Amino acid sequence: MEFMFADWLGTPLWFWLSFAAIVIALTAFDLGILHKEDREMGVKESLKLSAFYIGVAMLFGLWVWIERGPDLGMKYYTGFFIEKALSIDNVFVISLIFGFFAIPPRYQYRALLWGILAVIVLRGLMIAAGAALVQEFYWTLYIFAAFLIFTGIRMLWVADHEPDISRNPLIKWLSSHMRITKELHGPRFFVREPDAKTGKLALAATPLFLALVVINLADLVFAVDSVPAIFAITTDTFIVYTSNIMAILGLRALYFALAAMVHRFHYLKYALALVLVFIGSKIFIGDFLTESGKVHPAISLGVTFALILGGVFWSLWKTRKEEGGANA
């Protein structure tokens, strides 16, 4: 059993396997017990399940803190809060995608589940590539940092812009290269239907499959921001991956609550933009303006949490005033 204590990417193998077991158990519990049947999830249930996932993530962070020290524990929490906040932007785009394809709420959870499973793999590949780059060429961190600052500033200018799903080139390409049904077939991604030319049964994708593909593409786009953001916090591969995945695991639970009131978090985008600018600037500040060569993790966590919390409260207060004025 000595191999269980061998380091793999800087962390004992048993720690990686423990995390994998937690992810598998949560996914099996979610799919096999909570959601055996396709149904619409209410806001109250969504908030309860989301609180459960956040609680698991917090306990896992405590375990990291105890086993690997307060420095990495704090970096885990900072990364988790950043990824959780950035995922709210994902919710806004996902709700637009489901609306565009007219996917009923009772089938959305299944699409989100398969989307999350794909994300776990894709994020792992992106993080592995990023870790290899940073380890071999440290200066790539400065590219990540500059990109985060640029993205944050850009977000400040285009925060009110809504993406046009109908112009998505992937949808156009799939529509011209695949046989796609005009209507949904329950929770199924593929069905067999008669070919218009031959009359024989042929495999065809449903709009639910198209929605799943576009959601995964959207996550890849978001990952271009979120992965560099977490590398700007720490280059420890285990912390980068676990904080990322823990934030994403609870996304499908949180989706139904946030989708119902996503308009109430309109101003949170500005706070997220400032978080990206701060995280990107932290690399340059730490390396060039501090004796230790880094900004203390407690400062990173405090500033990140304050910006996100401030964005949430400002959004709720501001939108409440706007709704009150509209009803007057």
Coordinates of C-alpha atoms in Angstrom, one line a residue, residues 112-293:
L112 CA -27.1 19.7 -17.0
L113 CA -25.9 16.4 -15.4
W114 CA -24.3 15.1 -18.6
G115 CA -22.9 18.6 -19.2
I116 CA -21.3 18.6 -15.8
L117 CA -19.8 15.1 -16.3
A118 CA -18.3 16.4 -19.6
V119 CA -17.0 19.5 -17.8
I120 CA -15.2 17.4 -15.2
V121 CA -13.2 15.7 -18.0
L122 CA -12.6 18.8 -20.1
R123 CA -11.6 21.0 -17.2
G124 CA -9.2 18.3 -16.1
L125 CA -7.5 18.3 -19.5
M126 CA -7.3 22.1 -19.6
I127 CA -5.9 22.2 -16.0
A128 CA -3.3 19.5 -16.8
A129 CA -2.2 21.4 -19.9
G130 CA -2.0 24.7 -17.9
A131 CA -0.1 23.0 -15.0
A132 CA 2.4 21.6 -17.5
L133 CA 2.9 25.0 -19.1
V134 CA 3.4 26.8 -15.8
Q135 CA 5.8 24.2 -14.5
E136 CA 7.9 24.3 -17.7
F137 CA 7.5 28.0 -18.5
Y138 CA 6.7 30.1 -15.4
W139 CA 6.4 33.2 -17.5
T140 CA 3.1 31.9 -18.9
L141 CA 1.6 33.0 -15.6
Y142 CA 2.2 36.6 -16.7
I143 CA 0.3 35.9 -19.9
F144 CA -2.6 34.4 -17.8
A145 CA -2.5 37.5 -15.5
A146 CA -2.5 39.9 -18.4
F147 CA -5.4 38.0 -20.0
L148 CA -7.4 38.2 -16.8
I149 CA -6.9 41.9 -16.5
F150 CA -7.9 42.4 -20.1
T151 CA -11.0 40.2 -19.7
G152 CA -12.0 42.0 -16.5
I153 CA -11.8 45.4 -18.1
R154 CA -13.7 44.1 -21.2
M155 CA -16.4 42.7 -18.9
L156 CA -16.9 46.1 -17.4
W157 CA -17.7 47.5 -20.9
V158 CA -19.9 44.7 -22.2
A159 CA -21.7 43.6 -18.9
D160 CA -25.1 44.5 -20.5
H161 CA -24.5 42.6 -23.7
E162 CA -26.6 39.4 -24.2
P163 CA -25.1 36.7 -26.5
D164 CA -27.2 35.9 -29.6
I165 CA -27.6 32.1 -29.5
S166 CA -29.1 32.0 -33.0
R167 CA -25.8 33.2 -34.5
N168 CA -23.7 30.5 -32.9
P169 CA -21.6 28.9 -35.7
L170 CA -21.6 25.5 -34.0
I171 CA -25.5 25.4 -34.1
K172 CA -25.4 26.3 -37.8
W173 CA -22.7 23.7 -38.5
L174 CA -24.5 20.9 -36.6
S175 CA -27.8 21.8 -38.3
S176 CA -26.3 21.4 -41.7
H177 CA -24.2 18.2 -41.0
M178 CA -26.6 16.2 -38.7
R179 CA -30.1 14.9 -38.9
I180 CA -32.0 16.7 -36.2
T181 CA -35.6 16.3 -35.2
K182 CA -37.9 19.3 -35.1
E183 CA -39.4 18.4 -31.7
L184 CA -38.2 17.0 -28.4
H185 CA -38.5 13.3 -27.7
G186 CA -38.7 13.4 -23.9
P187 CA -35.3 13.1 -22.2
R188 CA -33.7 11.4 -25.2
F189 CA -30.7 12.8 -27.0
F190 CA -31.0 10.6 -30.0
V191 CA -34.0 8.8 -31.7
R192 CA -34.6 6.7 -34.8
E193 CA -37.1 8.2 -37.3
P194 CA -38.0 7.5 -41.0
D195 CA -35.6 9.2 -43.5
A196 CA -37.5 11.6 -45.8
K197 CA -35.7 10.2 -48.9
T198 CA -35.4 6.4 -48.2
G199 CA -38.2 5.9 -45.7
K200 CA -35.8 3.7 -43.6
L201 CA -35.2 4.4 -39.9
A202 CA -32.2 6.6 -39.3
L203 CA -30.5 8.0 -36.2
A204 CA -31.3 11.6 -35.5
A205 CA -30.3 14.0 -32.8
T206 CA -32.9 15.9 -30.7
P207 CA -32.9 19.6 -29.7
L208 CA -31.9 18.4 -26.2
F209 CA -28.7 17.0 -27.6
L210 CA -28.0 20.3 -29.4
A211 CA -28.6 22.2 -26.2
L212 CA -26.1 19.9 -24.4
V213 CA -23.4 20.5 -27.0
V214 CA -23.9 24.3 -26.9
I215 CA -23.8 24.3 -23.1
N216 CA -20.5 22.4 -23.2
L217 CA -19.1 24.8 -25.7
A218 CA -20.2 27.7 -23.5
D219 CA -18.4 26.1 -20.6
L220 CA -15.2 25.9 -22.6
V221 CA -15.4 29.6 -23.3
F222 CA -16.0 30.3 -19.6
A223 CA -13.1 28.0 -18.7
V224 CA -10.7 30.3 -20.7
D225 CA -11.4 32.8 -18.0
S226 CA -11.8 30.6 -14.9
V227 CA -8.8 28.3 -15.4
P228 CA -6.3 31.2 -15.6
A229 CA -8.0 32.8 -12.6
I230 CA -7.4 29.8 -10.4
F231 CA -3.8 29.4 -11.6
A232 CA -3.3 33.1 -10.6
I233 CA -4.2 32.0 -7.1
T234 CA -2.0 28.8 -6.9
T235 CA -0.1 26.5 -9.2
D236 CA -0.8 23.5 -7.1
T237 CA -2.6 21.1 -9.5
F238 CA -4.7 19.4 -6.8
I239 CA -6.0 22.7 -5.4
V240 CA -6.7 24.1 -8.9
Y241 CA -8.7 21.0 -10.0
T242 CA -10.6 20.3 -6.7
S243 CA -11.7 23.9 -6.2
N244 CA -12.8 24.1 -9.8
I245 CA -14.8 20.8 -9.8
M246 CA -16.3 21.4 -6.3
A247 CA -17.7 24.7 -7.6
I248 CA -19.1 23.1 -10.8
L249 CA -20.6 20.0 -9.1
G250 CA -23.2 22.2 -7.3
L251 CA -24.0 24.3 -10.4
R252 CA -26.9 22.1 -11.6
A253 CA -28.4 22.3 -8.2
L254 CA -28.1 26.1 -8.0
Y255 CA -29.2 26.6 -11.6
F256 CA -33.0 26.3 -11.0
A257 CA -32.9 28.9 -8.2
L258 CA -30.7 31.3 -10.0
A259 CA -32.4 30.9 -13.4
A260 CA -35.7 32.0 -11.7
M261 CA -34.1 35.2 -10.4
V262 CA -31.0 35.7 -12.6
H263 CA -32.2 39.3 -13.3
R264 CA -31.7 40.1 -9.6
F265 CA -27.9 39.5 -10.0
H266 CA -27.4 41.8 -12.9
Y267 CA -24.8 44.0 -11.2
L268 CA -22.8 41.0 -10.0
K269 CA -21.1 41.0 -13.4
Y270 CA -19.3 44.2 -12.5
A271 CA -18.0 42.6 -9.3
L272 CA -16.8 39.6 -11.2
A273 CA -14.9 41.8 -13.6
L274 CA -13.2 43.5 -10.7
V275 CA -12.3 40.1 -9.2
L276 CA -10.6 39.1 -12.5
V277 CA -8.7 42.4 -12.6
F278 CA -7.6 41.9 -9.0
I279 CA -6.5 38.3 -9.5
G280 CA -4.6 39.2 -12.6
S281 CA -2.9 42.2 -11.0
K282 CA -2.0 40.1 -7.9
I283 CA 0.6 38.2 -10.0
F284 CA 2.4 41.3 -11.0
I285 CA 2.1 42.8 -7.5
G286 CA 3.3 39.7 -5.8
D287 CA 6.3 39.1 -8.1
F288 CA 7.5 42.7 -8.5
L289 CA 6.3 44.7 -5.5
T290 CA 6.5 42.4 -2.5
E291 CA 9.6 40.9 -0.7
S292 CA 8.0 37.5 -0.4
G293 CA 7.2 37.4 -4.1

